[in-house]
CSV table of C-alpha atoms in Angstrom, one decimal:
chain,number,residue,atom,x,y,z
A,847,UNK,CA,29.8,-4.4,-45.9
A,848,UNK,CA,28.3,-1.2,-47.5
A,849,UNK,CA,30.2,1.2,-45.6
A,850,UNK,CA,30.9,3.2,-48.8
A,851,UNK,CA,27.1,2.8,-49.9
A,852,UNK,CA,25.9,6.1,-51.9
A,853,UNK,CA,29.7,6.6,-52.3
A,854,UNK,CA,30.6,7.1,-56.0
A,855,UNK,CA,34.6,6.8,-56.7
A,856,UNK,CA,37.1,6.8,-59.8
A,857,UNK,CA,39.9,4.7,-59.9
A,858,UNK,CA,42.2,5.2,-62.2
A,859,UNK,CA,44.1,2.2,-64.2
A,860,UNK,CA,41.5,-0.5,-62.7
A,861,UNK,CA,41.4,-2.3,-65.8
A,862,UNK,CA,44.3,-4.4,-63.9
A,863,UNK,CA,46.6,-5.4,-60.9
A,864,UNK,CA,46.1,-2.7,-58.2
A,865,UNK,CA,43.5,-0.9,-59.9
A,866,UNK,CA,41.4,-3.7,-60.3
A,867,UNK,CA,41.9,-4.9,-57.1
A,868,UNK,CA,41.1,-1.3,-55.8
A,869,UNK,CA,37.7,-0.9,-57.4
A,870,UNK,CA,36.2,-4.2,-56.7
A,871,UNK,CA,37.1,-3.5,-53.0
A,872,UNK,CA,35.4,-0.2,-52.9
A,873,UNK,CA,32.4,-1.8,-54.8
A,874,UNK,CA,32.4,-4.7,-52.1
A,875,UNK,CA,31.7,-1.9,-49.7
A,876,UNK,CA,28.6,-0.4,-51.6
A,877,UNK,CA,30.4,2.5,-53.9
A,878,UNK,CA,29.3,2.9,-57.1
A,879,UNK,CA,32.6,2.9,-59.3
A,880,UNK,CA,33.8,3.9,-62.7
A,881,UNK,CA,37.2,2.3,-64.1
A,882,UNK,CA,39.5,4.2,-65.6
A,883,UNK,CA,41.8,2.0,-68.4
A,884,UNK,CA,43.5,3.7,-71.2
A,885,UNK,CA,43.4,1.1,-74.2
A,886,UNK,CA,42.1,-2.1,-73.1
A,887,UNK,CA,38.5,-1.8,-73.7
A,888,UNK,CA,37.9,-5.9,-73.0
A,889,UNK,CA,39.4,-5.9,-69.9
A,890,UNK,CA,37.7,-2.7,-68.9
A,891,UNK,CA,34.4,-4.2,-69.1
A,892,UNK,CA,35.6,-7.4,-67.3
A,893,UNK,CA,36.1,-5.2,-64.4
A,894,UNK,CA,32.4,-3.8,-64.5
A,895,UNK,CA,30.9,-7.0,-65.0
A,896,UNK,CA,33.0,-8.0,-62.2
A,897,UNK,CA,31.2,-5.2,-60.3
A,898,UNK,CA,27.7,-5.8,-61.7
A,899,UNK,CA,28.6,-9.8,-60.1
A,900,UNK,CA,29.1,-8.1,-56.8
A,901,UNK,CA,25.6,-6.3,-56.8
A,902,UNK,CA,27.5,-3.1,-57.7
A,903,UNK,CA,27.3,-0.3,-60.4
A,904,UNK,CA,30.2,0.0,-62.3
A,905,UNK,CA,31.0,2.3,-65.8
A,906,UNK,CA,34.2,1.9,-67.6
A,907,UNK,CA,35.9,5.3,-68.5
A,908,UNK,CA,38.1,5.3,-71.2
A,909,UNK,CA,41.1,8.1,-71.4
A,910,UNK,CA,44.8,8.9,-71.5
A,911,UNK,CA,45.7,10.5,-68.2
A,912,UNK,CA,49.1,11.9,-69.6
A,913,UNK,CA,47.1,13.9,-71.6
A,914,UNK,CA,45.5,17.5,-69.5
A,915,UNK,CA,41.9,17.4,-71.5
A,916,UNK,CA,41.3,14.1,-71.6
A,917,UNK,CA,42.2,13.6,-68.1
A,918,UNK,CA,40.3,16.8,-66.4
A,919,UNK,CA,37.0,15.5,-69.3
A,920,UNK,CA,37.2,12.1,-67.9
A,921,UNK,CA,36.8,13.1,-64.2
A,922,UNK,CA,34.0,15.8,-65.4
A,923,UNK,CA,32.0,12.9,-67.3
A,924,UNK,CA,32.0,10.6,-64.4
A,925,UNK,CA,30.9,12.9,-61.6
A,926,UNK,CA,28.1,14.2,-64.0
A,927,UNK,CA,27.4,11.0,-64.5
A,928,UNK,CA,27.3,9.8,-61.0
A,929,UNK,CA,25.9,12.4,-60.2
A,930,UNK,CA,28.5,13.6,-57.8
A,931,UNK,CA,32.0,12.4,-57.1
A,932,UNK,CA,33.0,11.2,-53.2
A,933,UNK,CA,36.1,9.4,-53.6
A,934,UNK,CA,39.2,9.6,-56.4
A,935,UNK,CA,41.9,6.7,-56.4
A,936,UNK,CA,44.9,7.9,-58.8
A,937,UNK,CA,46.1,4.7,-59.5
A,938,UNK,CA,47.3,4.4,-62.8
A,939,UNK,CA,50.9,4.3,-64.3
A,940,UNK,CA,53.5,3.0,-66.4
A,941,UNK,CA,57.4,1.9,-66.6
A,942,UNK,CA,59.8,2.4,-69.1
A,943,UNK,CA,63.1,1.2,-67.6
A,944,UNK,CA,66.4,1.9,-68.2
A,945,UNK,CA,69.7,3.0,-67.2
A,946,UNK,CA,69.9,6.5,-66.9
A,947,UNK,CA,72.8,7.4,-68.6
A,948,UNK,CA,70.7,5.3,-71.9
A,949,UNK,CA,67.8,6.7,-70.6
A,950,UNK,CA,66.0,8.9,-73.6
A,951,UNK,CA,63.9,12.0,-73.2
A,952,UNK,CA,60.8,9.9,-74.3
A,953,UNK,CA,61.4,7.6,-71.2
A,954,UNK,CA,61.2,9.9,-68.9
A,955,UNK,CA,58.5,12.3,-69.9
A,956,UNK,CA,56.3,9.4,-70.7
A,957,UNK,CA,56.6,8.4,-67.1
A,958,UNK,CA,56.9,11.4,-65.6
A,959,UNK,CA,53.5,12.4,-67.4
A,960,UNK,CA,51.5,9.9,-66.7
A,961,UNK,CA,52.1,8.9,-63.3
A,962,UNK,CA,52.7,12.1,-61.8
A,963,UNK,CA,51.2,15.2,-64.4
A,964,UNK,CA,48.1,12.3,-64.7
A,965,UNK,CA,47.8,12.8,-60.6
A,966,UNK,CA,47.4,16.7,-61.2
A,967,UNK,CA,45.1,16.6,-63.9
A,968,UNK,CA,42.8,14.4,-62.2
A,969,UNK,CA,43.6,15.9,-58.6
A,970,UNK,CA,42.9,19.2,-59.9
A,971,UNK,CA,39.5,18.6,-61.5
A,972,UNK,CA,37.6,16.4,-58.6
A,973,UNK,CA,38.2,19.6,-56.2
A,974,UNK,CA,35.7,21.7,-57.6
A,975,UNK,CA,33.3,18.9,-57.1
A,976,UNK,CA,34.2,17.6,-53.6
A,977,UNK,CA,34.5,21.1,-52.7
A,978,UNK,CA,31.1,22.0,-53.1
A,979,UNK,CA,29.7,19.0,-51.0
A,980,UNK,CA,32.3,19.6,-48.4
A,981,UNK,CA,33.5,16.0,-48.5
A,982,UNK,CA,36.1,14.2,-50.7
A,983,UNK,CA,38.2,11.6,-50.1
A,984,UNK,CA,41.5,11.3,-52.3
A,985,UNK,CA,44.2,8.1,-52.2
A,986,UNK,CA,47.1,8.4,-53.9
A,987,UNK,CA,49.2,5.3,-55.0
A,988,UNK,CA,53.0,5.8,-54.7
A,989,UNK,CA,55.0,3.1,-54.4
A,990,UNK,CA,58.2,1.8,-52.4
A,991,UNK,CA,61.0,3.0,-55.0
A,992,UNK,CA,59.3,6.7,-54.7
A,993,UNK,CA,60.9,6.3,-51.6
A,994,UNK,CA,64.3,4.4,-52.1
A,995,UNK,CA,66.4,4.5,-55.0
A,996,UNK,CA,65.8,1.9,-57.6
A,997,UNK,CA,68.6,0.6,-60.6
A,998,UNK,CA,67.0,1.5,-63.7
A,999,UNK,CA,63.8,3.6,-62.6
A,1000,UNK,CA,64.9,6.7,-62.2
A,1001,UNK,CA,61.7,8.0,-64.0
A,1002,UNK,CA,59.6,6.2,-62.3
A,1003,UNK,CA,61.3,6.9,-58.6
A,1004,UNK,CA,60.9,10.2,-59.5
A,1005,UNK,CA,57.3,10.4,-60.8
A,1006,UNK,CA,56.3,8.3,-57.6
A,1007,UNK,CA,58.7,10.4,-55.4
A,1008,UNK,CA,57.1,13.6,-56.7
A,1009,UNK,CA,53.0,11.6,-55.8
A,1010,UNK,CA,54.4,11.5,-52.3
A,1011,UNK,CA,55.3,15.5,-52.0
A,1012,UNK,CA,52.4,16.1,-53.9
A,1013,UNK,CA,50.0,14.7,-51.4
A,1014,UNK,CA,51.6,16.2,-48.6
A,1015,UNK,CA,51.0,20.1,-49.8
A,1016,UNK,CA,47.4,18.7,-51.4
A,1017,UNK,CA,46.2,17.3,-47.8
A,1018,UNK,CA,47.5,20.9,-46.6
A,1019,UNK,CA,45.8,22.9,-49.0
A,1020,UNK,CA,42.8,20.7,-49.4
A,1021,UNK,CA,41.6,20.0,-45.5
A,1022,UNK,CA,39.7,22.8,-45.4
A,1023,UNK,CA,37.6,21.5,-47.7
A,1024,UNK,CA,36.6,18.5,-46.1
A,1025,UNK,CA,38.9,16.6,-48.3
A,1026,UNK,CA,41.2,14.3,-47.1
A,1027,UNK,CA,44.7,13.5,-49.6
A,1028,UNK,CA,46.9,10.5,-48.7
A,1029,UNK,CA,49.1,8.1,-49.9
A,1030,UNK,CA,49.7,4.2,-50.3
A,1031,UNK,CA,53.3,3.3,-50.8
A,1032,UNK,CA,53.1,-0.3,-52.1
A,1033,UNK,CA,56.1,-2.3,-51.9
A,1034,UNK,CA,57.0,-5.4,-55.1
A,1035,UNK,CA,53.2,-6.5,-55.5
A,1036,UNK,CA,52.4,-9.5,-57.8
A,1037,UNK,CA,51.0,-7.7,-60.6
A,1038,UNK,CA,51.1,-8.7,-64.6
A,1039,UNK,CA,53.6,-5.4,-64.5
A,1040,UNK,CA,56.0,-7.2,-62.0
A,1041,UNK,CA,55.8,-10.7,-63.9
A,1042,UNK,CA,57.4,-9.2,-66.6
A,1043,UNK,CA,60.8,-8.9,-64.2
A,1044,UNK,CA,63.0,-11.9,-64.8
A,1045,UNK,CA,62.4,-14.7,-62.3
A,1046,UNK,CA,66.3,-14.1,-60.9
A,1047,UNK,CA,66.0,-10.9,-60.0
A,1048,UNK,CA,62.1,-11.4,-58.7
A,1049,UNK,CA,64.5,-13.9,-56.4
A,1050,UNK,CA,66.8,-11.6,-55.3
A,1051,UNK,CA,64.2,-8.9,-54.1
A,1052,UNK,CA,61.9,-11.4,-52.3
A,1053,UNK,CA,65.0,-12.2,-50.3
A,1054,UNK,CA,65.2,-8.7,-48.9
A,1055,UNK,CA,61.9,-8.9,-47.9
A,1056,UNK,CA,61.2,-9.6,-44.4
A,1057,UNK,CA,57.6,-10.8,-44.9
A,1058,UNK,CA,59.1,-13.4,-47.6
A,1059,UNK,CA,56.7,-12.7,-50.5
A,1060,UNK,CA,55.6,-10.2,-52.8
A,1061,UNK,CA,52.1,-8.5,-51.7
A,1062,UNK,CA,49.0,-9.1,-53.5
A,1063,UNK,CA,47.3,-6.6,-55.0
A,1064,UNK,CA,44.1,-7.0,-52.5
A,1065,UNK,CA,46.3,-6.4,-49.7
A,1066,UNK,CA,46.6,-2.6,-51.1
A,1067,UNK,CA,43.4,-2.3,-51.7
A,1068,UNK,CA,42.2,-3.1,-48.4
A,1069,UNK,CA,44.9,-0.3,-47.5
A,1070,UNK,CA,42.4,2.0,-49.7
A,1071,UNK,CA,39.4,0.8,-48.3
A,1072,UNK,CA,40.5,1.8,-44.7
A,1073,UNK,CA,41.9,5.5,-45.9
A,1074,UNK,CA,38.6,5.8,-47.3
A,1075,UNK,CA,36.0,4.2,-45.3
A,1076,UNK,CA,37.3,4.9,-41.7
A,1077,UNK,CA,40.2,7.7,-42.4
A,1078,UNK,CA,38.4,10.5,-41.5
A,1079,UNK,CA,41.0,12.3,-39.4
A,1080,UNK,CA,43.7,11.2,-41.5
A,1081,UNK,CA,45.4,13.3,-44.0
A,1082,UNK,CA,48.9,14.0,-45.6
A,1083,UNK,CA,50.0,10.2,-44.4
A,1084,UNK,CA,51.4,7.5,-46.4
A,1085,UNK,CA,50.9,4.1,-45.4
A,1086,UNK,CA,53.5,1.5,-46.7
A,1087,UNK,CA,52.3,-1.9,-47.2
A,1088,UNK,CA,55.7,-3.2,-48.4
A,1089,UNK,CA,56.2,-6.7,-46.2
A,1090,UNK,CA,58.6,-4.7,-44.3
A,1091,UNK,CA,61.0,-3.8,-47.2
């Protein structure tokens, strides 16, 4: 406990799934946390009042990380607020499925903006502040089919994909700084975004996993926790908590 006390982090997308998971594990620890969520205001404050239940101080940050200003404003806010910004989860993202040859231009920019331009925007404004305090720590969440190909997600493989080389040239760039940039790959995780697969073909892909079940989403989030808490002299890595898929 309190290993990340005086620690302020942002997770982005915590109003659910992973994110939530994510910033309730970081507040566990002692951070101070402020939950990103683009539309769902109620669930949002759930999430901070789950926080406040823990002891903790959370602040719910509403904005649309596909869009630059709104993105690079939210990250500004929330380190002014906190005062100063230690650690910065890019969690969030979205699916639009399809087959690519009925995939539409919509499908993929949406997808491709939020998941991997979002990572950027946000990425791009916590360095000034962990810069200047020599210190930063920086998770990004990938995912399995960033690293395999997936039937119907080819905007999503790429966006995920393109987190993955992304964190590699950021830990490069970035360790001189005292920031550290790495990635989680999770593998199927039983999220409200997974239950909407149909049950057949949630069959079909626990069968290919050798663990045997999906992964919960606390299971990543302990992932987090360690990159964060003890990672110190670990940068530009992925860790895949996939079950063995």
């Amino acid at each position: 406990m309190d290993r990340l006390k005086g620690k302020t982090a942002l997770v982005t997308g915590a109003s659910r799934g992973i994110g939530r998971a994510i910033a309730l594990e970081l507040a566990r620890e002692g951070a101070r946390v402020a939950v990103n969520y683009a539309s769902n205001d109620a669930k949002a404050k759930e999430v901070v009042q789950e926080i406040e239940a823990l002891k903790g101080s959370g602040l719910a940050v509403k904005a649309d990380l596909g869009n630059a200003q709104e993105a690079r404003a939210m990250v500004k806010s929330v380190a002014e607020q906190f005062g100063h910004l230690d650690i910065l989860v890019n969690n969030a993202g979205i699916t639009k499925d399809s087959m690519l040859a009925k995939m539409t231009d919509q499908q993929w920019v949406d997808v491709i903006q939020t998941n991997l331009n979002g990572c950027f925007f946000c990425t791009s404004a916590a360095i000034p502040f962990m810069s200047a305090q020599s210190y930063g720590r920086i998770v990004n969440i990938a995912s399995l089919n960033g690293q395999v190909g997936a039937m119907g997600q080819a905007n999503y493989s790429a966006s995920k994909g393109g987190v993955i080389a992304f964190t590699r040239t950021a830990a490069l760039e970035l360790a001189r700084f005292g920031i550290t940039v790495n990635v989680v790959a999770p593998g199927y995780t039983d999220t409200d975004m997974f239950a909407a697969v149909p049950q057949a073909i949630q069959a079909q892909i626990r069968a290919k996993i050798p663990a045997g079940r999906f992964a919960h989403p606390e299971e990543i989030a302990k992932a987090v926790l360690f990159l964060v808490a003890d990672g110190d002299y670990l940068t530009g890595q992925q860790i895949n908590v996939n079950g063995g898929a």
